[in-house]
Amino acid sequence: MNSADSAAVVVGVDGSEQSLRAVRLAAAEAARRHRPLRVVHGFIWPLLHVPDSPAPDAPPGGGLRHQAEELVAAAVAEAEATVPGLSISGEIIDGEAAAVLIGESPSAALIVLGDRGMGGFTALIIGSVAVQVAAYADCPVLVTRGEQRPDEPVVVGMDGSAASRLAAEFAAETALTRDVPLHAVHAYRHPGSRGPGDMQPLVYDADGLRAEQEQVLAGWLAGLVESHPGLRLTGVATRGRARTVLTEASRSAQLVVVGGHGRGEVTGLLLGSVSQAVLHHAHCPVAIVRAPR
C-alpha cells in the first residue's frame, strides 16, 4: 500500500446505486485509515468524439459533462453525509472507467468500486471494470458486494505465496482499523490430488494431514500478531478447493481478502483463478491485494 500520508482512498462512481454503495464504504474506510477521500468519474464521451456540451438551443444545465458533474457532486454529498468532516474531493477525468482508476492507483492508498455499474449486463455476476481494476491496479482494490456484516471478522485466504502474505498484512491492518478479529483460512487438498476428477488416496491420515496443514498455516502467520499489536488472530486449515472454501467463509465475514495471484496460477493471468472466483461469488465485500509487478 502507498504509505504516503497524502495517499487518498479513491472511489470510482458512475451514478449507479452500486457506486453510491461503494462511496459509503469508501468514506468509512478513509475515515478509519485517516485518509482523504477522492471521488473519481471516468468520462468516456470525448474518446468517442461525442459532444459533451449542451446544444445551442438546449435549456441551461444540459449536456453530458454537466450530467457527469452532477453525479460526482451527488457522490461527494453522499460521502459527506456518511462521514461528516471527512476531507473529500471530486474530479471528472476523461477516459474509460477502468483505465482512469488504474491510472489513479500508483498514488492511491486503496481503490473502492461497486461490483457492477451502469450498463452492466445482467448475466454477468461482476462487471468488467471491477475485474480489470483488480487485475492491474498498483494498490489494493476493494469491491463492494454481498451483505454488510460489521460485527463479523475479516477473513484472509492464505497459500504461502508472496501475494497471500501481502494480503495478510493488508487484512491485519484492516481488522485492526475495524476493531474485529482476523480469521486466516488455508484450503488444502488430499495428497496427490490435482483436479476435481482425481481419485482420492485409499488410505491417508485425515487428522494428521489437517494437523500438518495447520502447522504450515501457523508458520505463514508467524510474526503477524507481533507486527500488529492488538490483533486478534485465528486460523484454520480446511480440506477443499480454495475458491469453494473462501466463498463459504464469506458467508460469515464482513470482508474477504485474497492475494491477486497465488500458487499454481498461470503466469499470464494477472488476476488468479482463485481471486477471480472469490470476486465473482463471495457473499460480502472482497479486497484484492496484488504483489508488485
Tab-separated table of C-alpha atoms in Angstrom:
chain	number	residue	atom	x	y	z
A	1	MET	CA	0.000	0.000	0.000
A	2	ASN	CA	1.131	3.528	-0.692
A	3	SER	CA	2.428	4.746	2.672
A	4	ALA	CA	2.496	8.469	1.917
A	5	ASP	CA	0.338	10.441	4.298
A	6	SER	CA	-1.315	12.204	1.373
A	7	ALA	CA	-2.392	8.997	-0.380
A	8	ALA	CA	-6.166	9.022	-0.675
A	9	VAL	CA	-8.803	6.346	-0.748
A	10	VAL	CA	-10.143	6.576	-4.310
A	11	VAL	CA	-13.698	5.573	-5.209
A	12	GLY	CA	-14.987	5.203	-8.743
A	13	VAL	CA	-18.517	6.453	-9.417
A	14	ASP	CA	-20.899	6.251	-12.361
A	15	GLY	CA	-24.233	7.293	-10.864
A	16	SER	CA	-25.439	3.736	-10.198
A	17	GLU	CA	-26.733	2.540	-6.834
A	18	GLN	CA	-23.750	0.154	-6.659
A	19	SER	CA	-21.331	3.059	-6.955
A	20	LEU	CA	-23.135	5.023	-4.218
A	21	ARG	CA	-22.817	1.942	-2.015
A	22	ALA	CA	-19.109	1.972	-2.841
A	23	VAL	CA	-18.959	5.664	-1.866
A	24	ARG	CA	-20.372	4.905	1.580
A	25	LEU	CA	-17.913	2.065	2.084
A	26	ALA	CA	-15.005	4.169	0.814
A	27	ALA	CA	-15.894	7.091	3.102
A	28	ALA	CA	-15.956	4.804	6.139
A	29	GLU	CA	-12.666	3.210	5.091
A	30	ALA	CA	-10.994	6.594	4.540
A	31	ALA	CA	-12.104	7.740	7.998
A	32	ARG	CA	-10.794	4.573	9.649
A	33	ARG	CA	-7.441	4.919	7.875
A	34	HIS	CA	-7.223	8.699	8.448
A	35	ARG	CA	-7.023	9.316	4.719
A	36	PRO	CA	-8.746	11.816	2.440
A	37	LEU	CA	-11.371	10.509	0.018
A	38	ARG	CA	-11.130	11.155	-3.702
A	39	VAL	CA	-14.273	10.642	-5.818
A	40	VAL	CA	-13.459	9.951	-9.480
A	41	HIS	CA	-15.638	9.569	-12.568
A	42	GLY	CA	-14.225	8.273	-15.863
A	43	PHE	CA	-15.776	10.407	-18.616
A	44	ILE	CA	-15.595	8.333	-21.784
A	45	TRP	CA	-17.531	10.502	-24.252
A	46	PRO	CA	-14.609	12.639	-25.502
A	47	LEU	CA	-12.788	9.434	-26.507
A	48	LEU	CA	-15.809	8.517	-28.637
A	49	HIS	CA	-15.917	12.023	-30.157
A	50	VAL	CA	-19.395	12.600	-28.741
A	51	PRO	CA	-20.176	16.276	-27.986
A	52	ASP	CA	-20.376	16.741	-24.223
A	53	SER	CA	-21.657	20.325	-24.111
A	54	PRO	CA	-25.330	21.259	-24.446
A	55	ALA	CA	-26.743	22.046	-27.876
A	56	PRO	CA	-27.157	25.760	-28.651
A	57	ASP	CA	-30.937	25.603	-28.257
A	58	ALA	CA	-30.880	23.287	-25.213
A	59	PRO	CA	-32.028	24.513	-21.789
A	60	PRO	CA	-29.368	25.516	-19.228
A	61	GLY	CA	-27.786	22.651	-17.342
A	62	GLY	CA	-27.893	20.208	-20.229
A	63	GLY	CA	-25.107	18.189	-21.804
A	64	LEU	CA	-23.223	15.052	-20.869
A	65	ARG	CA	-20.465	16.825	-18.949
A	66	HIS	CA	-22.996	18.628	-16.793
A	67	GLN	CA	-24.629	15.282	-16.026
A	68	ALA	CA	-21.224	13.919	-15.013
A	69	GLU	CA	-20.646	16.930	-12.771
A	70	GLU	CA	-23.997	16.309	-11.109
A	71	LEU	CA	-23.297	12.638	-10.413
A	72	VAL	CA	-19.891	13.459	-8.925
A	73	ALA	CA	-21.485	16.153	-6.762
A	74	ALA	CA	-24.129	13.657	-5.611
A	75	ALA	CA	-21.419	11.140	-4.720
A	76	VAL	CA	-19.458	13.747	-2.757
A	77	ALA	CA	-22.648	14.702	-0.892
A	78	GLU	CA	-23.266	11.018	-0.103
A	79	ALA	CA	-19.754	10.699	1.314
A	80	GLU	CA	-20.162	13.877	3.384
A	81	ALA	CA	-23.415	12.551	4.809
A	82	THR	CA	-21.750	9.214	5.623
A	83	VAL	CA	-18.736	10.731	7.400
A	84	PRO	CA	-19.243	14.412	8.268
A	85	GLY	CA	-15.982	16.350	8.342
A	86	LEU	CA	-14.074	13.940	6.086
A	87	SER	CA	-11.713	15.573	3.589
A	88	ILE	CA	-13.349	14.843	0.216
A	89	SER	CA	-12.603	15.910	-3.343
A	90	GLY	CA	-14.249	15.010	-6.640
A	91	GLU	CA	-12.964	15.010	-10.195
A	92	ILE	CA	-14.100	14.110	-13.690
A	93	ILE	CA	-11.278	12.554	-15.731
A	94	ASP	CA	-11.588	11.982	-19.457
A	95	GLY	CA	-11.151	8.297	-20.224
A	96	GLU	CA	-12.633	4.825	-19.856
A	97	ALA	CA	-13.535	3.964	-16.257
A	98	ALA	CA	-11.112	1.084	-15.707
A	99	ALA	CA	-8.198	2.940	-17.320
A	100	VAL	CA	-8.900	6.040	-15.227
A	101	LEU	CA	-8.963	4.081	-11.957
A	102	ILE	CA	-5.838	2.096	-12.850
A	103	GLY	CA	-4.157	5.421	-13.610
A	104	GLU	CA	-5.109	6.624	-10.119
A	105	SER	CA	-3.727	3.514	-8.408
A	106	PRO	CA	0.026	4.318	-8.158
A	107	SER	CA	-0.705	7.265	-5.844
A	108	ALA	CA	-3.743	5.786	-4.057
A	109	ALA	CA	-3.896	4.042	-0.696
A	110	LEU	CA	-6.893	1.988	-1.794
A	111	ILE	CA	-9.387	1.900	-4.677
A	112	VAL	CA	-13.039	1.154	-3.924
A	113	LEU	CA	-15.685	0.411	-6.533
A	114	GLY	CA	-19.005	-1.335	-6.968
A	115	ASP	CA	-19.273	-4.840	-8.316
A	116	ARG	CA	-21.287	-3.682	-11.325
A	117	GLY	CA	-22.259	-0.244	-12.510
A	118	MET	CA	-24.392	1.395	-15.150
A	119	GLY	CA	-24.861	-0.650	-18.305
A	120	GLY	CA	-23.633	-3.910	-16.741
A	121	PHE	CA	-25.027	-6.991	-18.449
A	122	THR	CA	-27.445	-8.721	-16.087
A	123	ALA	CA	-25.939	-12.088	-16.986
A	124	LEU	CA	-22.576	-11.014	-15.534
A	125	ILE	CA	-22.111	-11.569	-11.818
A	126	ILE	CA	-19.461	-8.881	-11.658
A	127	GLY	CA	-18.638	-6.058	-14.027
A	128	SER	CA	-15.623	-5.925	-16.296
A	129	VAL	CA	-14.418	-2.660	-14.733
A	130	ALA	CA	-14.033	-4.303	-11.319
A	131	VAL	CA	-12.167	-7.265	-12.817
A	132	GLN	CA	-9.818	-5.061	-14.843
A	133	VAL	CA	-9.024	-2.736	-11.950
A	134	ALA	CA	-8.446	-5.660	-9.560
A	135	ALA	CA	-6.103	-7.251	-12.118
A	136	TYR	CA	-3.985	-4.207	-12.942
A	137	ALA	CA	-4.133	-1.687	-10.083
A	138	ASP	CA	-0.937	-0.862	-8.201
A	139	CYS	CA	-2.738	-0.667	-4.852
A	140	PRO	CA	-5.295	-2.849	-3.036
A	141	VAL	CA	-8.769	-2.866	-4.582
A	142	LEU	CA	-11.944	-3.189	-2.510
A	143	VAL	CA	-15.088	-4.302	-4.345
A	144	THR	CA	-18.389	-3.905	-2.564
A	145	ARG	CA	-20.793	-6.793	-2.973
A	146	GLY	CA	-22.956	-9.115	-0.890
A	147	GLU	CA	-24.092	-8.259	2.625
A	148	GLN	CA	-22.667	-5.807	5.142
A	149	ARG	CA	-21.820	-7.559	8.453
A	150	PRO	CA	-19.902	-5.059	10.615
A	151	ASP	CA	-19.678	-7.400	13.616
A	152	GLU	CA	-18.118	-10.326	11.733
A	153	PRO	CA	-14.363	-10.916	11.267
A	154	VAL	CA	-12.136	-10.084	8.342
A	155	VAL	CA	-11.180	-13.293	6.514
A	156	VAL	CA	-7.943	-13.733	4.570
A	157	GLY	CA	-7.038	-16.601	2.267
A	158	MET	CA	-3.518	-17.973	2.732
A	159	ASP	CA	-1.481	-20.249	0.450
A	160	GLY	CA	2.108	-19.294	1.274
A	161	SER	CA	2.603	-17.142	-1.838
A	162	ALA	CA	4.049	-13.642	-1.772
A	163	ALA	CA	0.622	-12.307	-2.766
A	164	SER	CA	-1.095	-14.027	0.149
A	165	ARG	CA	1.491	-12.672	2.590
A	166	LEU	CA	0.763	-9.156	1.324
A	167	ALA	CA	-2.947	-9.938	1.633
A	168	ALA	CA	-2.414	-10.996	5.258
A	169	GLU	CA	-0.653	-7.699	6.046
A	170	PHE	CA	-3.490	-5.714	4.484
A	171	ALA	CA	-6.107	-7.873	6.229
A	172	ALA	CA	-4.406	-7.453	9.606
A	173	GLU	CA	-4.303	-3.672	9.229
A	174	THR	CA	-7.943	-3.658	8.130
A	175	ALA	CA	-9.063	-5.851	11.033
A	176	LEU	CA	-7.334	-3.513	13.475
A	177	THR	CA	-8.897	-0.382	11.972
A	178	ARG	CA	-12.327	-2.057	12.116
A	179	ASP	CA	-11.713	-3.464	15.614
A	180	VAL	CA	-12.649	-7.028	14.653
A	181	PRO	CA	-10.738	-10.341	14.638
A	182	LEU	CA	-8.787	-11.608	11.638
A	183	HIS	CA	-9.538	-15.167	10.570
A	184	ALA	CA	-6.962	-16.809	8.280
A	185	VAL	CA	-8.111	-19.671	6.062
A	186	HIS	CA	-5.887	-22.196	4.303
A	187	ALA	CA	-7.502	-24.648	1.882
A	188	TYR	CA	-5.645	-27.871	1.152
A	189	ARG	CA	-6.255	-30.962	-0.965
A	190	HIS	CA	-5.732	-34.672	-0.476
A	191	PRO	CA	-2.141	-35.828	-1.129
A	192	GLY	CA	-1.685	-36.396	-4.831
A	193	SER	CA	-4.946	-34.753	-5.933
A	194	ARG	CA	-4.628	-32.345	-8.836
A	195	GLY	CA	-8.124	-31.686	-10.103
A	196	PRO	CA	-11.812	-32.183	-9.370
A	197	GLY	CA	-11.914	-35.567	-11.108
A	198	ASP	CA	-8.864	-37.099	-9.422
A	199	MET	CA	-9.185	-40.316	-7.459
A	200	GLN	CA	-8.616	-39.795	-3.745
A	201	PRO	CA	-5.999	-41.941	-1.965
A	202	LEU	CA	-7.466	-45.075	-0.457
A	203	VAL	CA	-5.501	-44.692	2.748
A	204	TYR	CA	-4.345	-41.475	4.392
A	205	ASP	CA	-4.381	-39.966	7.859
A	206	ALA	CA	-7.008	-37.217	7.627
A	207	ASP	CA	-6.413	-35.911	11.154
A	208	GLY	CA	-2.659	-35.972	10.700
A	209	LEU	CA	-2.915	-34.176	7.376
A	210	ARG	CA	-5.108	-31.452	8.873
A	211	ALA	CA	-2.719	-31.010	11.834
A	212	GLU	CA	0.197	-30.797	9.408
A	213	GLN	CA	-1.534	-28.144	7.311
A	214	GLU	CA	-2.473	-26.144	10.404
A	215	GLN	CA	1.208	-26.108	11.340
A	216	VAL	CA	2.022	-24.874	7.838
A	217	LEU	CA	-0.549	-22.088	8.239
A	218	ALA	CA	0.874	-21.180	11.656
A	219	GLY	CA	4.271	-20.794	10.032
A	220	TRP	CA	2.903	-18.472	7.381
A	221	LEU	CA	1.223	-16.349	10.049
A	222	ALA	CA	4.209	-16.268	12.413
A	223	GLY	CA	5.046	-12.727	13.450
A	224	LEU	CA	1.781	-11.193	12.241
A	225	VAL	CA	0.484	-10.537	15.759
A	226	GLU	CA	3.861	-9.155	16.853
A	227	SER	CA	3.929	-6.746	13.919
A	228	HIS	CA	0.287	-5.747	14.540
A	229	PRO	CA	-0.130	-5.297	18.311
A	230	GLY	CA	-3.668	-5.880	19.484
A	231	LEU	CA	-4.587	-8.092	16.533
A	232	ARG	CA	-6.962	-10.930	17.406
A	233	LEU	CA	-5.950	-13.736	15.069
A	234	THR	CA	-7.372	-17.190	14.443
A	235	GLY	CA	-6.564	-19.653	11.692
A	236	VAL	CA	-7.981	-22.833	10.254
A	237	ALA	CA	-6.855	-25.326	7.614
A	238	THR	CA	-9.803	-26.754	5.685
A	239	ARG	CA	-9.820	-29.562	3.146
A	240	GLY	CA	-11.254	-28.430	-0.175
A	241	ARG	CA	-10.748	-26.203	-3.173
A	242	ALA	CA	-9.619	-22.712	-2.212
A	243	ARG	CA	-12.345	-20.913	-4.158
A	244	THR	CA	-15.056	-23.036	-2.534
A	245	VAL	CA	-13.641	-22.754	0.976
A	246	LEU	CA	-13.234	-18.964	0.779
A	247	THR	CA	-16.641	-18.416	-0.776
A	248	GLU	CA	-18.204	-20.397	2.058
A	249	ALA	CA	-16.156	-18.452	4.629
A	250	SER	CA	-17.505	-15.216	3.150
A	251	ARG	CA	-20.985	-16.095	4.460
A	252	SER	CA	-19.857	-15.201	7.990
A	253	ALA	CA	-17.326	-12.446	7.195
A	254	GLN	CA	-17.513	-8.681	6.785
A	255	LEU	CA	-14.667	-8.740	4.263
A	256	VAL	CA	-12.663	-11.395	2.427
A	257	VAL	CA	-9.088	-10.521	1.458
A	258	VAL	CA	-7.211	-12.525	-1.169
A	259	GLY	CA	-3.936	-12.177	-2.997
A	260	GLY	CA	-4.261	-11.316	-6.646
A	261	HIS	CA	-2.013	-14.175	-7.668
A	262	GLY	CA	-1.386	-17.333	-5.657
A	263	ARG	CA	0.483	-20.587	-6.104
A	264	GLY	CA	-0.122	-22.652	-9.178
A	265	GLU	CA	-1.711	-19.850	-11.185
A	266	VAL	CA	-0.962	-19.440	-14.881
A	267	THR	CA	1.662	-16.695	-15.005
A	268	GLY	CA	-0.050	-14.987	-17.929
A	269	LEU	CA	-3.105	-14.243	-15.809
A	270	LEU	CA	-2.711	-11.110	-13.730
A	271	LEU	CA	-5.758	-11.988	-11.643
A	272	GLY	CA	-5.519	-15.583	-10.403
A	273	SER	CA	-8.311	-18.087	-10.757
A	274	VAL	CA	-8.989	-18.268	-7.006
A	275	SER	CA	-9.133	-14.493	-6.526
A	276	GLN	CA	-11.323	-14.108	-9.598
A	277	ALA	CA	-13.720	-16.821	-8.372
A	278	VAL	CA	-13.989	-15.180	-4.940
A	279	LEU	CA	-14.539	-11.799	-6.584
A	280	HIS	CA	-17.439	-13.286	-8.550
A	281	HIS	CA	-19.101	-15.387	-5.865
A	282	ALA	CA	-18.339	-14.006	-2.375
A	283	HIS	CA	-21.248	-13.108	-0.096
A	284	CYS	CA	-19.513	-9.988	1.290
A	285	PRO	CA	-17.130	-7.295	0.018
A	286	VAL	CA	-13.799	-8.527	-1.372
A	287	ALA	CA	-10.351	-6.937	-1.284
A	288	ILE	CA	-7.731	-7.970	-3.857
A	289	VAL	CA	-4.086	-7.358	-2.941
A	290	ARG	CA	-1.547	-7.895	-5.720
A	291	ALA	CA	2.185	-8.343	-5.432
A	292	PRO	CA	4.136	-5.545	-7.191
A	293	ARG	CA	4.832	-6.185	-10.857
